[in-house]
């Protein structure tokens, strides 16, 4: 105890002397290039889902609403995982024992990822959307 009291007294005595101040050079606004770099790190990224011109205005509205709902749902799911981790019943149902960071990353990609590689079309160019009984859309149909 006596040792710690004398250390505190020694530090207090040293603290009463004036210490030389460290003078740093003034930063000019030109030196703040890190702000510009931070603002431009995602130049060229596509922030919104791309909808092909083959979709008419009604289809575009439906796709935009549906994709906005998907982003909202992914954001909710991400926050659920952030709150409860991988211990909730919902998490275990869909992801099992997988680490929560993996699932959060997938949801974050839907929410904030670059959407330039996703193209939503309405003209079914590969035939994968054919459904029995569906009347095919004429290729000469106006796109408005």
C-alpha positions as a printed NumPy array, in Angstrom:
array([[  0.   ,   0.   ,   0.   ],
       [  2.842,   2.347,   0.908],
       [  4.43 ,   1.692,  -2.509],
       [  1.286,   2.609,  -4.442],
       [  0.83 ,   5.788,  -2.362],
       [  4.381,   6.878,  -3.118],
       [  3.885,   6.127,  -6.837],
       [  0.73 ,   8.227,  -6.9  ],
       [  2.597,  11.013,  -5.088],
       [  5.454,  10.781,  -7.6  ],
       [  3.054,  10.956, -10.561],
       [  1.248,  13.908,  -9.001],
       [  4.572,  15.723,  -8.486],
       [  5.632,  15.105, -12.093],
       [  2.238,  16.283, -13.301],
       [  2.709,  19.689, -11.699],
       [  5.678,  20.523, -13.952],
       [  5.031,  22.018, -17.346],
       [  5.655,  19.524, -20.132],
       [  6.566,  20.735, -23.607],
       [  3.583,  20.687, -25.932],
       [  3.771,  18.717, -29.127],
       [  3.101,  21.036, -32.038],
       [  1.646,  19.408, -35.106],
       [  1.668,  21.102, -38.495],
       [ -1.648,  22.63 , -39.504],
       [ -3.641,  20.513, -41.909],
       [ -4.945,  22.324, -44.935],
       [ -8.158,  21.299, -46.642],
       [ -6.046,  19.926, -49.52 ],
       [ -4.522,  17.437, -47.085],
       [ -7.927,  15.887, -46.343],
       [ -7.946,  13.667, -49.419],
       [ -9.124,  10.727, -47.293],
       [-12.606,  12.332, -47.227],
       [-12.704,  12.441, -51.008],
       [-11.424,   8.87 , -51.217],
       [-14.064,   7.694, -48.756],
       [-16.811,   9.335, -50.798],
       [-15.581,   7.838, -54.087],
       [-14.761,   4.263, -53.059],
       [-17.885,   2.912, -54.77 ],
       [-17.799,   4.995, -57.957],
       [-19.329,   2.979, -60.754],
       [-21.399,   0.771, -58.46 ],
       [-25.025,   0.091, -59.323],
       [-27.138,   0.777, -56.233],
       [-30.554,  -0.068, -57.684],
       [-31.77 ,  -3.244, -59.322],
       [-31.666,  -3.029, -63.116],
       [-34.959,  -3.697, -64.921],
       [-34.721,  -4.453, -68.637],
       [-36.588,  -2.397, -71.211],
       [-38.581,  -5.497, -72.187],
       [-40.792,  -4.824, -69.14 ],
       [-43.801,  -2.595, -69.634],
       [-44.655,   0.108, -67.086],
       [-46.935,  -2.163, -65.052],
       [-44.309,  -4.894, -64.859],
       [-41.666,  -2.337, -63.88 ],
       [-43.834,  -1.042, -61.046],
       [-44.505,  -4.587, -59.827],
       [-40.811,  -5.505, -59.982],
       [-39.723,  -2.327, -58.183],
       [-42.243,  -2.894, -55.383],
       [-41.325,  -6.56 , -55.061],
       [-37.591,  -5.838, -55.003],
       [-38.082,  -3.059, -52.438],
       [-40.029,  -5.554, -50.296],
       [-37.177,  -8.069, -50.67 ],
       [-34.649,  -5.473, -49.469],
       [-36.891,  -4.569, -46.509],
       [-37.293,  -8.233, -45.589],
       [-33.55 ,  -8.886, -45.892],
       [-32.839,  -5.871, -43.661],
       [-35.3  ,  -7.157, -41.056],
       [-33.778, -10.643, -41.183],
       [-30.257,  -9.202, -40.824],
       [-31.294,  -7.197, -37.763],
       [-32.988, -10.269, -36.293],
       [-29.705, -12.168, -36.576],
       [-27.729,  -9.233, -35.157],
       [-30.068,  -9.186, -32.16 ],
       [-30.472, -12.915, -31.516],
       [-27.428, -14.461, -33.185],
       [-27.708, -18.027, -34.399],
       [-29.724, -19.178, -31.402],
       [-33.232, -18.241, -32.561],
       [-35.661, -20.8  , -33.942],
       [-35.991, -18.845, -37.205],
       [-32.226, -18.823, -37.707],
       [-31.887, -22.533, -36.924],
       [-34.735, -23.374, -39.315],
       [-33.03 , -21.769, -42.333],
       [-29.312, -21.807, -41.498],
       [-28.871, -24.627, -39.005],
       [-25.617, -24.323, -37.075],
       [-23.922, -22.056, -39.629],
       [-22.048, -19.035, -38.267],
       [-24.235, -15.929, -38.152],
       [-21.711, -13.777, -40.034],
       [-22.269, -15.795, -43.176],
       [-26.034, -15.23 , -43.164],
       [-25.622, -11.543, -42.284],
       [-23.256, -11.181, -45.242],
       [-25.778, -12.698, -47.652],
       [-28.518, -10.381, -46.433],
       [-26.189,  -7.374, -46.524],
       [-25.387,  -8.158, -50.141],
       [-29.09 ,  -8.016, -51.043],
       [-29.475,  -4.747, -49.135],
       [-26.312,  -2.842, -50.079],
       [-24.428,  -4.936, -52.612],
       [-23.623,  -3.855, -56.152],
       [-26.671,  -4.783, -58.192],
       [-25.048,  -4.296, -61.598],
       [-24.835,  -8.034, -62.305],
       [-28.561,  -8.631, -61.753],
       [-30.882,  -7.896, -64.669],
       [-34.622,  -8.443, -64.402],
       [-36.251,  -9.116, -67.759],
       [-39.834,  -9.621, -68.835],
       [-39.319, -11.152, -72.297],
       [-38.176, -14.667, -71.214],
       [-35.245, -14.911, -73.662],
       [-34.103, -18.351, -72.437],
       [-37.567, -19.909, -72.051],
       [-37.027, -20.702, -68.364],
       [-40.201, -18.84 , -67.359],
       [-42.557, -20.82 , -69.607],
       [-45.624, -21.992, -67.728],
       [-48.308, -24.399, -68.914],
       [-51.383, -22.503, -70.073],
       [-49.619, -19.149, -70.24 ],
       [-50.192, -17.223, -73.432],
       [-46.796, -16.206, -74.815],
       [-46.124, -12.512, -75.09 ],
       [-45.781, -11.427, -78.724],
       [-42.287, -10.176, -79.49 ],
       [-43.717,  -7.17 , -81.35 ],
       [-45.747,  -5.987, -78.35 ],
       [-45.185,  -2.338, -77.423],
       [-42.975,  -1.929, -74.379],
       [-44.859,   0.936, -72.736]])
